[in-house]
Amino acid sequence: MSTPSQEDYLEAIWRITQQKGYVRVSDIAECLHISQASVSKMIRKLKEEGWLEVERYRGLALTSKGNAKGKLLLARHQILERFLSHLSVTDPQVVHHDVEGIEHHFSAETLEKLAALVTFIDREPKWWKKFIAQLPSIPKA
Ligand code: CA
């Protein structure tokens, strides 16, 4: 995996916060599959920019600005996962690879429209199933 971006950190920290209520450097390192040393470096930057703060005894916590951003980033990730699932992309490794690759490049407007499409497919599955049924089966590389 390439070096995680600031957005990857904020998304990961938000995910961990949702699960555990607090975040430690080791949690982030584990989540992003990187060393604790590289995490510490980015944490300094996130603190400087007002995304993250250190809470006594509890560890790291997102600021309100960080929480809002983290929530948004996770939602973006999940919309893309749902879209791939609708496309019948089921291999978890492929889903992870593709979503991690494209998520940073979606504008808010495009993402909003994609979210509307995903919701529409959920509500009106018939036409979409017809589309999926006629997809050629692509041999795996
Ligand atoms: Ca992500």
mmCIF file of N, CA and C and ligand atoms in Angstrom:
data_model
loop_
_atom_site.group_PDB
_atom_site.id
_atom_site.type_symbol
_atom_site.label_atom_id
_atom_site.label_comp_id
_atom_site.label_asym_id
_atom_site.label_seq_id
_atom_site.Cartn_x
_atom_site.Cartn_y
_atom_site.Cartn_z
ATOM 1 N N MET A 1 0.851 -1.195 0.000
ATOM 2 C CA MET A 1 0.000 0.000 0.000
ATOM 3 C C MET A 1 0.887 1.245 0.000
ATOM 4 N N SER A 2 0.463 2.267 -0.703
ATOM 5 C CA SER A 2 1.222 3.512 -0.717
ATOM 6 C C SER A 2 1.075 4.212 0.636
ATOM 7 N N THR A 3 1.824 5.256 0.833
ATOM 8 C CA THR A 3 1.782 5.984 2.106
ATOM 9 C C THR A 3 0.376 6.534 2.352
ATOM 10 N N PRO A 4 -0.196 6.261 3.495
ATOM 11 C CA PRO A 4 -1.547 6.769 3.744
ATOM 12 C C PRO A 4 -1.561 8.296 3.793
ATOM 13 N N SER A 5 -2.578 8.873 3.253
ATOM 14 C CA SER A 5 -2.696 10.325 3.232
ATOM 15 C C SER A 5 -3.327 10.805 4.530
ATOM 16 N N GLN A 6 -3.355 12.100 4.670
ATOM 17 C CA GLN A 6 -3.998 12.710 5.835
ATOM 18 C C GLN A 6 -5.454 12.263 5.958
ATOM 19 N N GLU A 7 -6.122 12.144 4.808
ATOM 20 C CA GLU A 7 -7.522 11.682 4.820
ATOM 21 C C GLU A 7 -7.624 10.248 5.342
ATOM 22 N N ASP A 8 -6.678 9.405 4.948
ATOM 23 C CA ASP A 8 -6.695 8.024 5.449
ATOM 24 C C ASP A 8 -6.564 7.997 6.972
ATOM 25 N N TYR A 9 -5.713 8.865 7.493
ATOM 26 C CA TYR A 9 -5.541 8.942 8.948
ATOM 27 C C TYR A 9 -6.830 9.371 9.626
ATOM 28 N N LEU A 10 -7.417 10.433 9.099
ATOM 29 C CA LEU A 10 -8.635 10.955 9.746
ATOM 30 C C LEU A 10 -9.764 9.930 9.689
ATOM 31 N N GLU A 11 -9.861 9.227 8.570
ATOM 32 C CA GLU A 11 -10.887 8.183 8.458
ATOM 33 C C GLU A 11 -10.609 7.058 9.467
ATOM 34 N N ALA A 12 -9.341 6.645 9.537
ATOM 35 C CA ALA A 12 -8.977 5.555 10.460
ATOM 36 C C ALA A 12 -9.224 5.972 11.911
ATOM 37 N N ILE A 13 -8.847 7.178 12.253
ATOM 38 C CA ILE A 13 -9.021 7.642 13.632
ATOM 39 C C ILE A 13 -10.510 7.702 13.978
ATOM 40 N N TRP A 14 -11.310 8.148 13.026
ATOM 41 C CA TRP A 14 -12.756 8.186 13.249
ATOM 42 C C TRP A 14 -13.312 6.763 13.454
ATOM 43 N N ARG A 15 -12.875 5.822 12.603
ATOM 44 C CA ARG A 15 -13.317 4.420 12.740
ATOM 45 C C ARG A 15 -12.969 3.872 14.121
ATOM 46 N N ILE A 16 -11.725 4.092 14.532
ATOM 47 C CA ILE A 16 -11.262 3.547 15.812
ATOM 48 C C ILE A 16 -12.034 4.196 16.965
ATOM 49 N N THR A 17 -12.245 5.506 16.857
ATOM 50 C CA THR A 17 -13.003 6.215 17.891
ATOM 51 C C THR A 17 -14.404 5.624 18.030
ATOM 52 N N GLN A 18 -15.021 5.305 16.892
ATOM 53 C CA GLN A 18 -16.375 4.723 16.934
ATOM 54 C C GLN A 18 -16.369 3.373 17.642
ATOM 55 N N GLN A 19 -15.290 2.609 17.428
ATOM 56 C CA GLN A 19 -15.226 1.266 18.018
ATOM 57 C C GLN A 19 -14.823 1.287 19.479
ATOM 58 N N LYS A 20 -13.827 2.110 19.815
ATOM 59 C CA LYS A 20 -13.230 2.025 21.139
ATOM 60 C C LYS A 20 -13.491 3.228 22.031
ATOM 61 N N GLY A 21 -13.858 4.334 21.446
ATOM 62 C CA GLY A 21 -14.066 5.540 22.235
ATOM 63 C C GLY A 21 -12.810 6.367 22.424
ATOM 64 N N TYR A 22 -11.657 5.784 22.168
ATOM 65 C CA TYR A 22 -10.405 6.530 22.255
ATOM 66 C C TYR A 22 -9.428 5.955 21.223
ATOM 67 N N VAL A 23 -8.324 6.643 21.005
ATOM 68 C CA VAL A 23 -7.375 6.210 19.985
ATOM 69 C C VAL A 23 -5.951 6.274 20.520
ATOM 70 N N ARG A 24 -5.194 5.254 20.245
ATOM 71 C CA ARG A 24 -3.768 5.277 20.576
ATOM 72 C C ARG A 24 -2.962 5.149 19.285
ATOM 73 N N VAL A 25 -1.716 5.584 19.373
ATOM 74 C CA VAL A 25 -0.829 5.512 18.203
ATOM 75 C C VAL A 25 -0.788 4.085 17.652
ATOM 76 N N SER A 26 -0.728 3.107 18.562
ATOM 77 C CA SER A 26 -0.649 1.707 18.124
ATOM 78 C C SER A 26 -1.907 1.275 17.356
ATOM 79 N N ASP A 27 -3.071 1.805 17.760
ATOM 80 C CA ASP A 27 -4.315 1.474 17.036
ATOM 81 C C ASP A 27 -4.239 1.968 15.597
ATOM 82 N N ILE A 28 -3.746 3.180 15.446
ATOM 83 C CA ILE A 28 -3.675 3.778 14.101
ATOM 84 C C ILE A 28 -2.670 3.011 13.245
ATOM 85 N N ALA A 29 -1.518 2.685 13.837
ATOM 86 C CA ALA A 29 -0.487 1.938 13.112
ATOM 87 C C ALA A 29 -1.045 0.607 12.622
ATOM 88 N N GLU A 30 -1.790 -0.052 13.493
ATOM 89 C CA GLU A 30 -2.365 -1.352 13.153
ATOM 90 C C GLU A 30 -3.398 -1.206 12.031
ATOM 91 N N CYS A 31 -4.252 -0.203 12.176
ATOM 92 C CA CYS A 31 -5.331 0.023 11.211
ATOM 93 C C CYS A 31 -4.771 0.338 9.817
ATOM 94 N N LEU A 32 -3.697 1.101 9.761
ATOM 95 C CA LEU A 32 -3.167 1.529 8.465
ATOM 96 C C LEU A 32 -1.972 0.683 8.002
ATOM 97 N N HIS A 33 -1.617 -0.323 8.787
ATOM 98 C CA HIS A 33 -0.498 -1.216 8.459
ATOM 99 C C HIS A 33 0.803 -0.452 8.247
ATOM 100 N N ILE A 34 1.119 0.421 9.172
ATOM 101 C CA ILE A 34 2.371 1.171 9.075
ATOM 102 C C ILE A 34 3.033 1.216 10.453
ATOM 103 N N SER A 35 4.241 1.754 10.487
ATOM 104 C CA SER A 35 4.985 1.777 11.745
ATOM 105 C C SER A 35 4.475 2.881 12.668
ATOM 106 N N GLN A 36 4.688 2.690 13.963
ATOM 107 C CA GLN A 36 4.262 3.715 14.931
ATOM 108 C C GLN A 36 5.029 5.008 14.729
ATOM 109 N N ALA A 37 6.275 4.896 14.230
ATOM 110 C CA ALA A 37 7.076 6.104 14.003
ATOM 111 C C ALA A 37 6.438 7.013 12.951
ATOM 112 N N SER A 38 5.936 6.400 11.866
ATOM 113 C CA SER A 38 5.311 7.250 10.839
ATOM 114 C C SER A 38 3.996 7.829 11.349
ATOM 115 N N VAL A 39 3.303 7.072 12.209
ATOM 116 C CA VAL A 39 2.056 7.597 12.781
ATOM 117 C C VAL A 39 2.357 8.829 13.621
ATOM 118 N N SER A 40 3.376 8.764 14.462
ATOM 119 C CA SER A 40 3.703 9.882 15.351
ATOM 120 C C SER A 40 3.963 11.162 14.565
ATOM 121 N N LYS A 41 4.622 10.995 13.424
ATOM 122 C CA LYS A 41 4.933 12.145 12.588
ATOM 123 C C LYS A 41 3.655 12.818 12.082
ATOM 124 N N MET A 42 2.736 12.008 11.576
ATOM 125 C CA MET A 42 1.489 12.558 11.045
ATOM 126 C C MET A 42 0.618 13.140 12.164
ATOM 127 N N ILE A 43 0.675 12.514 13.336
ATOM 128 C CA ILE A 43 -0.132 13.006 14.451
ATOM 129 C C ILE A 43 0.267 14.437 14.821
ATOM 130 N N ARG A 44 1.558 14.687 14.779
ATOM 131 C CA ARG A 44 2.045 16.037 15.058
ATOM 132 C C ARG A 44 1.412 17.029 14.074
ATOM 133 N N LYS A 45 1.378 16.626 12.824
ATOM 134 C CA LYS A 45 0.818 17.495 11.784
ATOM 135 C C LYS A 45 -0.694 17.706 12.002
ATOM 136 N N LEU A 46 -1.383 16.616 12.318
ATOM 137 C CA LEU A 46 -2.839 16.705 12.513
ATOM 138 C C LEU A 46 -3.168 17.597 13.723
ATOM 139 N N LYS A 47 -2.317 17.542 14.733
ATOM 140 C CA LYS A 47 -2.519 18.404 15.909
ATOM 141 C C LYS A 47 -2.307 19.862 15.539
ATOM 142 N N GLU A 48 -1.224 20.102 14.793
ATOM 143 C CA GLU A 48 -0.909 21.477 14.379
ATOM 144 C C GLU A 48 -2.045 22.076 13.563
ATOM 145 N N GLU A 49 -2.676 21.250 12.760
ATOM 146 C CA GLU A 49 -3.734 21.756 11.885
ATOM 147 C C GLU A 49 -5.112 21.729 12.544
ATOM 148 N N GLY A 50 -5.151 21.328 13.800
ATOM 149 C CA GLY A 50 -6.405 21.431 14.557
ATOM 150 C C GLY A 50 -7.394 20.292 14.344
ATOM 151 N N TRP A 51 -6.919 19.147 13.841
ATOM 152 C CA TRP A 51 -7.814 17.999 13.641
ATOM 153 C C TRP A 51 -7.873 17.099 14.871
ATOM 154 N N LEU A 52 -6.797 17.156 15.651
ATOM 155 C CA LEU A 52 -6.605 16.152 16.689
ATOM 156 C C LEU A 52 -6.061 16.827 17.938
ATOM 157 N N GLU A 53 -6.438 16.297 19.101
ATOM 158 C CA GLU A 53 -5.842 16.817 20.335
ATOM 159 C C GLU A 53 -5.509 15.664 21.272
ATOM 160 N N VAL A 54 -4.620 15.936 22.188
ATOM 161 C CA VAL A 54 -4.229 14.910 23.144
ATOM 162 C C VAL A 54 -5.028 15.126 24.421
ATOM 163 N N GLU A 55 -5.721 14.067 24.827
ATOM 164 C CA GLU A 55 -6.501 14.157 26.060
ATOM 165 C C GLU A 55 -5.757 13.427 27.162
ATOM 166 N N ARG A 56 -5.638 14.070 28.276
ATOM 167 C CA ARG A 56 -4.940 13.476 29.398
ATOM 168 C C ARG A 56 -5.583 12.152 29.783
ATOM 169 N N TYR A 57 -4.786 11.151 29.978
ATOM 170 C CA TYR A 57 -5.196 9.809 30.419
ATOM 171 C C TYR A 57 -5.948 9.006 29.358
ATOM 172 N N ARG A 58 -6.522 9.636 28.365
ATOM 173 C CA ARG A 58 -7.341 8.894 27.408
ATOM 174 C C ARG A 58 -6.649 8.657 26.077
ATOM 175 N N GLY A 59 -5.667 9.461 25.785
ATOM 176 C CA GLY A 59 -5.002 9.300 24.489
ATOM 177 C C GLY A 59 -5.405 10.385 23.524
ATOM 178 N N LEU A 60 -5.559 10.025 22.272
ATOM 179 C CA LEU A 60 -5.834 11.021 21.246
ATOM 180 C C LEU A 60 -7.328 11.128 20.990
ATOM 181 N N ALA A 61 -7.746 12.311 20.639
ATOM 182 C CA ALA A 61 -9.159 12.499 20.298
ATOM 183 C C ALA A 61 -9.276 13.503 19.161
ATOM 184 N N LEU A 62 -10.216 13.281 18.295
ATOM 185 C CA LEU A 62 -10.478 14.240 17.220
ATOM 186 C C LEU A 62 -11.132 15.487 17.812
ATOM 187 N N THR A 63 -10.812 16.629 17.265
ATOM 188 C CA THR A 63 -11.512 17.856 17.640
ATOM 189 C C THR A 63 -12.884 17.817 16.958
ATOM 190 N N SER A 64 -13.728 18.798 17.189
ATOM 191 C CA SER A 64 -15.050 18.746 16.546
ATOM 192 C C SER A 64 -14.899 18.849 15.025
ATOM 193 N N LYS A 65 -13.948 19.655 14.602
ATOM 194 C CA LYS A 65 -13.654 19.732 13.157
ATOM 195 C C LYS A 65 -13.153 18.369 12.639
ATOM 196 N N GLY A 66 -12.335 17.701 13.427
ATOM 197 C CA GLY A 66 -11.813 16.380 13.057
ATOM 198 C C GLY A 66 -12.902 15.330 13.015
ATOM 199 N N ASN A 67 -13.819 15.402 13.964
ATOM 200 C CA ASN A 67 -14.951 14.467 13.988
ATOM 201 C C ASN A 67 -15.816 14.613 12.746
ATOM 202 N N ALA A 68 -16.116 15.854 12.400
ATOM 203 C CA ALA A 68 -16.975 16.101 11.237
ATOM 204 C C ALA A 68 -16.306 15.564 9.972
ATOM 205 N N LYS A 69 -15.005 15.812 9.849
ATOM 206 C CA LYS A 69 -14.271 15.363 8.663
ATOM 207 C C LYS A 69 -14.177 13.836 8.633
ATOM 208 N N GLY A 70 -13.867 13.243 9.769
ATOM 209 C CA GLY A 70 -13.738 11.783 9.848
ATOM 210 C C GLY A 70 -15.027 11.083 9.461
ATOM 211 N N LYS A 71 -16.126 11.626 9.954
ATOM 212 C CA LYS A 71 -17.442 11.069 9.663
ATOM 213 C C LYS A 71 -17.727 11.114 8.155
ATOM 214 N N LEU A 72 -17.394 12.237 7.566
ATOM 215 C CA LEU A 72 -17.599 12.443 6.133
ATOM 216 C C LEU A 72 -16.737 11.472 5.302
ATOM 217 N N LEU A 73 -15.495 11.294 5.737
ATOM 218 C CA LEU A 73 -14.572 10.418 5.013
ATOM 219 C C LEU A 73 -15.015 8.962 5.094
ATOM 220 N N LEU A 74 -15.512 8.561 6.250
ATOM 221 C CA LEU A 74 -15.999 7.187 6.384
ATOM 222 C C LEU A 74 -17.248 6.987 5.523
ATOM 223 N N ALA A 75 -18.125 7.983 5.517
ATOM 224 C CA ALA A 75 -19.337 7.889 4.691
ATOM 225 C C ALA A 75 -18.950 7.754 3.214
ATOM 226 N N ARG A 76 -17.964 8.510 2.797
ATOM 227 C CA ARG A 76 -17.503 8.441 1.406
ATOM 228 C C ARG A 76 -16.995 7.036 1.083
ATOM 229 N N HIS A 77 -16.182 6.509 1.984
ATOM 230 C CA HIS A 77 -15.657 5.152 1.816
ATOM 231 C C HIS A 77 -16.814 4.153 1.687
ATOM 232 N N GLN A 78 -17.807 4.304 2.535
ATOM 233 C CA GLN A 78 -18.912 3.342 2.556
ATOM 234 C C GLN A 78 -19.803 3.450 1.318
ATOM 235 N N ILE A 79 -19.988 4.658 0.809
ATOM 236 C CA ILE A 79 -20.782 4.821 -0.420
ATOM 237 C C ILE A 79 -20.095 4.087 -1.572
ATOM 238 N N LEU A 80 -18.766 4.240 -1.650
ATOM 239 C CA LEU A 80 -18.018 3.571 -2.710
ATOM 240 C C LEU A 80 -18.077 2.059 -2.546
ATOM 241 N N GLU A 81 -18.018 1.576 -1.316
ATOM 242 C CA GLU A 81 -18.147 0.130 -1.076
ATOM 243 C C GLU A 81 -19.516 -0.369 -1.523
ATOM 244 N N ARG A 82 -20.540 0.390 -1.190
ATOM 245 C CA ARG A 82 -21.896 -0.009 -1.594
ATOM 246 C C ARG A 82 -22.021 -0.029 -3.119
ATOM 247 N N PHE A 83 -21.407 0.949 -3.761
ATOM 248 C CA PHE A 83 -21.465 1.003 -5.218
ATOM 249 C C PHE A 83 -20.788 -0.228 -5.829
ATOM 250 N N LEU A 84 -19.621 -0.572 -5.324
ATOM 251 C CA LEU A 84 -18.913 -1.752 -5.844
ATOM 252 C C LEU A 84 -19.707 -3.023 -5.564
ATOM 253 N N SER A 85 -20.339 -3.060 -4.416
ATOM 254 C CA SER A 85 -21.177 -4.211 -4.092
ATOM 255 C C SER A 85 -22.331 -4.329 -5.087
ATOM 256 N N HIS A 86 -22.925 -3.197 -5.462
ATOM 257 C CA HIS A 86 -23.973 -3.212 -6.493
ATOM 258 C C HIS A 86 -23.426 -3.699 -7.836
ATOM 259 N N LEU A 87 -22.168 -3.398 -8.078
ATOM 260 C CA LEU A 87 -21.541 -3.843 -9.335
ATOM 261 C C LEU A 87 -21.111 -5.303 -9.269
ATOM 262 N N SER A 88 -21.474 -5.964 -8.168
ATOM 263 C CA SER A 88 -21.114 -7.365 -7.946
ATOM 264 C C SER A 88 -19.602 -7.577 -7.823
ATOM 265 N N VAL A 89 -18.907 -6.578 -7.343
ATOM 266 C CA VAL A 89 -17.492 -6.762 -7.003
ATOM 267 C C VAL A 89 -17.496 -7.290 -5.570
ATOM 268 N N THR A 90 -17.145 -8.557 -5.413
ATOM 269 C CA THR A 90 -17.348 -9.177 -4.095
ATOM 270 C C THR A 90 -16.047 -9.531 -3.374
ATOM 271 N N ASP A 91 -14.943 -9.655 -4.114
ATOM 272 C CA ASP A 91 -13.678 -10.006 -3.474
ATOM 273 C C ASP A 91 -13.258 -8.869 -2.526
ATOM 274 N N PRO A 92 -13.207 -9.135 -1.210
ATOM 275 C CA PRO A 92 -12.918 -8.064 -0.260
ATOM 276 C C PRO A 92 -11.593 -7.348 -0.522
ATOM 277 N N GLN A 93 -10.631 -8.089 -1.031
ATOM 278 C CA GLN A 93 -9.325 -7.467 -1.323
ATOM 279 C C GLN A 93 -9.426 -6.482 -2.476
ATOM 280 N N VAL A 94 -10.196 -6.860 -3.480
ATOM 281 C CA VAL A 94 -10.391 -5.974 -4.638
ATOM 282 C C VAL A 94 -11.168 -4.735 -4.201
ATOM 283 N N VAL A 95 -12.209 -4.952 -3.414
ATOM 284 C CA VAL A 95 -13.020 -3.831 -2.933
ATOM 285 C C VAL A 95 -12.134 -2.858 -2.162
ATOM 286 N N HIS A 96 -11.347 -3.386 -1.242
ATOM 287 C CA HIS A 96 -10.470 -2.541 -0.431
ATOM 288 C C HIS A 96 -9.494 -1.765 -1.313
ATOM 289 N N HIS A 97 -8.842 -2.476 -2.208
ATOM 290 C CA HIS A 97 -7.853 -1.859 -3.096
ATOM 291 C C HIS A 97 -8.474 -0.746 -3.936
ATOM 292 N N ASP A 98 -9.628 -1.035 -4.519
ATOM 293 C CA ASP A 98 -10.257 -0.063 -5.411
ATOM 294 C C ASP A 98 -10.766 1.153 -4.643
ATOM 295 N N VAL A 99 -11.439 0.901 -3.534
ATOM 296 C CA VAL A 99 -11.991 2.025 -2.767
ATOM 297 C C VAL A 99 -10.856 2.909 -2.241
ATOM 298 N N GLU A 100 -9.830 2.288 -1.678
ATOM 299 C CA GLU A 100 -8.703 3.077 -1.168
ATOM 300 C C GLU A 100 -8.048 3.888 -2.287
ATOM 301 N N GLY A 101 -8.050 3.333 -3.484
ATOM 302 C CA GLY A 101 -7.424 4.021 -4.607
ATOM 303 C C GLY A 101 -8.208 5.212 -5.115
ATOM 304 N N ILE A 102 -9.532 5.072 -5.185
ATOM 305 C CA ILE A 102 -10.318 6.138 -5.841
ATOM 306 C C ILE A 102 -10.929 7.142 -4.881
ATOM 307 N N GLU A 103 -11.070 6.801 -3.619
ATOM 308 C CA GLU A 103 -11.881 7.631 -2.725
ATOM 309 C C GLU A 103 -11.409 9.082 -2.623
ATOM 310 N N HIS A 104 -10.100 9.295 -2.704
ATOM 311 C CA HIS A 104 -9.583 10.656 -2.513
ATOM 312 C C HIS A 104 -9.878 11.580 -3.682
ATOM 313 N N HIS A 105 -10.348 11.012 -4.768
ATOM 314 C CA HIS A 105 -10.498 11.811 -5.978
ATOM 315 C C HIS A 105 -11.938 12.207 -6.276
ATOM 316 N N PHE A 106 -12.838 11.897 -5.355
ATOM 317 C CA PHE A 106 -14.231 12.260 -5.586
ATOM 318 C C PHE A 106 -14.552 13.638 -5.034
ATOM 319 N N SER A 107 -15.116 14.479 -5.867
ATOM 320 C CA SER A 107 -15.579 15.771 -5.370
ATOM 321 C C SER A 107 -16.869 15.530 -4.592
ATOM 322 N N ALA A 108 -17.236 16.497 -3.751
ATOM 323 C CA ALA A 108 -18.456 16.383 -2.952
ATOM 324 C C ALA A 108 -19.672 16.210 -3.862
ATOM 325 N N GLU A 109 -19.662 16.927 -4.978
ATOM 326 C CA GLU A 109 -20.819 16.880 -5.886
ATOM 327 C C GLU A 109 -20.966 15.493 -6.521
ATOM 328 N N THR A 110 -19.880 14.963 -7.021
ATOM 329 C CA THR A 110 -19.932 13.639 -7.646
ATOM 330 C C THR A 110 -20.345 12.588 -6.630
ATOM 331 N N LEU A 111 -19.788 12.713 -5.438
ATOM 332 C CA LEU A 111 -20.077 11.738 -4.401
ATOM 333 C C LEU A 111 -21.560 11.766 -4.019
ATOM 334 N N GLU A 112 -22.098 12.964 -3.955
ATOM 335 C CA GLU A 112 -23.515 13.112 -3.615
ATOM 336 C C GLU A 112 -24.388 12.430 -4.668
ATOM 337 N N LYS A 113 -24.010 12.586 -5.926
ATOM 338 C CA LYS A 113 -24.779 11.965 -7.004
ATOM 339 C C LYS A 113 -24.622 10.441 -6.989
ATOM 340 N N LEU A 114 -23.415 9.993 -6.674
ATOM 341 C CA LEU A 114 -23.195 8.554 -6.585
ATOM 342 C C LEU A 114 -24.002 7.968 -5.420
ATOM 343 N N ALA A 115 -24.044 8.696 -4.318
ATOM 344 C CA ALA A 115 -24.837 8.244 -3.164
ATOM 345 C C ALA A 115 -26.311 8.148 -3.551
ATOM 346 N N ALA A 116 -26.786 9.122 -4.337
ATOM 347 C CA ALA A 116 -28.178 9.101 -4.793
ATOM 348 C C ALA A 116 -28.417 7.893 -5.691
ATOM 349 N N LEU A 117 -27.450 7.581 -6.546
ATOM 350 C CA LEU A 117 -27.575 6.416 -7.430
ATOM 351 C C LEU A 117 -27.656 5.124 -6.613
ATOM 352 N N VAL A 118 -26.748 4.998 -5.652
ATOM 353 C CA VAL A 118 -26.714 3.798 -4.813
ATOM 354 C C VAL A 118 -28.057 3.619 -4.083
ATOM 355 N N THR A 119 -28.579 4.699 -3.561
ATOM 356 C CA THR A 119 -29.868 4.655 -2.857
ATOM 357 C C THR A 119 -30.997 4.312 -3.822
ATOM 358 N N PHE A 120 -30.918 4.866 -5.025
ATOM 359 C CA PHE A 120 -31.937 4.594 -6.036
ATOM 360 C C PHE A 120 -31.929 3.115 -6.442
ATOM 361 N N ILE A 121 -30.752 2.562 -6.574
ATOM 362 C CA ILE A 121 -30.632 1.134 -6.922
ATOM 363 C C ILE A 121 -31.260 0.274 -5.815
ATOM 364 N N ASP A 122 -31.030 0.665 -4.557
ATOM 365 C CA ASP A 122 -31.639 -0.066 -3.435
ATOM 366 C C ASP A 122 -33.164 -0.035 -3.523
ATOM 367 N N ARG A 123 -33.676 1.117 -3.924
ATOM 368 C CA ARG A 123 -35.121 1.317 -3.941
ATOM 369 C C ARG A 123 -35.771 0.693 -5.171
ATOM 370 N N GLU A 124 -35.051 0.740 -6.294
ATOM 371 C CA GLU A 124 -35.587 0.243 -7.570
ATOM 372 C C GLU A 124 -34.622 -0.793 -8.143
ATOM 373 N N PRO A 125 -34.561 -1.976 -7.575
ATOM 374 C CA PRO A 125 -33.512 -2.928 -7.971
ATOM 375 C C PRO A 125 -33.699 -3.572 -9.353
ATOM 376 N N LYS A 126 -34.913 -3.516 -9.911
ATOM 377 C CA LYS A 126 -35.195 -4.301 -11.128
ATOM 378 C C LYS A 126 -34.331 -3.933 -12.317
ATOM 379 N N TRP A 127 -34.308 -2.650 -12.657
ATOM 380 C CA TRP A 127 -33.546 -2.219 -13.832
ATOM 381 C C TRP A 127 -32.065 -2.495 -13.640
ATOM 382 N N TRP A 128 -31.609 -2.352 -12.406
ATOM 383 C CA TRP A 128 -30.188 -2.576 -12.130
ATOM 384 C C TRP A 128 -29.827 -4.056 -12.283
ATOM 385 N N LYS A 129 -30.731 -4.925 -11.794
ATOM 386 C CA LYS A 129 -30.491 -6.372 -11.934
ATOM 387 C C LYS A 129 -30.392 -6.767 -13.405
ATOM 388 N N LYS A 130 -31.212 -6.103 -14.231
ATOM 389 C CA LYS A 130 -31.172 -6.343 -15.660
ATOM 390 C C LYS A 130 -29.808 -5.966 -16.227
ATOM 391 N N PHE A 131 -29.308 -4.858 -15.765
ATOM 392 C CA PHE A 131 -27.986 -4.403 -16.194
ATOM 393 C C PHE A 131 -26.896 -5.393 -15.762
ATOM 394 N N ILE A 132 -26.961 -5.807 -14.506
ATOM 395 C CA ILE A 132 -25.955 -6.733 -13.970
ATOM 396 C C ILE A 132 -25.998 -8.072 -14.720
ATOM 397 N N ALA A 133 -27.225 -8.517 -15.030
ATOM 398 C CA ALA A 133 -27.391 -9.815 -15.688
ATOM 399 C C ALA A 133 -26.711 -9.860 -17.061
ATOM 400 N N GLN A 134 -26.624 -8.698 -17.733
ATOM 401 C CA GLN A 134 -26.038 -8.699 -19.071
ATOM 402 C C GLN A 134 -24.541 -8.350 -19.054
ATOM 403 N N LEU A 135 -23.959 -8.171 -17.888
ATOM 404 C CA LEU A 135 -22.521 -7.889 -17.833
ATOM 405 C C LEU A 135 -21.749 -9.112 -18.320
ATOM 406 N N PRO A 136 -20.743 -8.906 -19.129
ATOM 407 C CA PRO A 136 -19.929 -10.044 -19.533
ATOM 408 C C PRO A 136 -19.142 -10.549 -18.326
ATOM 409 N N SER A 137 -18.905 -11.854 -18.281
ATOM 410 C CA SER A 137 -18.064 -12.311 -17.183
ATOM 411 C C SER A 137 -16.607 -12.089 -17.575
ATOM 412 N N ILE A 138 -15.932 -11.311 -16.752
ATOM 413 C CA ILE A 138 -14.559 -10.915 -17.083
ATOM 414 C C ILE A 138 -13.593 -11.898 -16.421
ATOM 415 N N PRO A 139 -12.750 -12.525 -17.225
ATOM 416 C CA PRO A 139 -11.806 -13.454 -16.610
ATOM 417 C C PRO A 139 -10.850 -12.730 -15.678
ATOM 418 N N LYS A 140 -10.544 -13.359 -14.551
ATOM 419 C CA LYS A 140 -9.645 -12.732 -13.584
ATOM 420 C C LYS A 140 -8.221 -12.714 -14.111
ATOM 421 N N ALA A 141 -7.564 -11.587 -13.951
ATOM 422 C CA ALA A 141 -6.174 -11.456 -14.445
ATOM 423 C C ALA A 141 -5.228 -12.320 -13.607
HETATM 424 CA CA CA B 1 -10.683 4.646 3.153
#
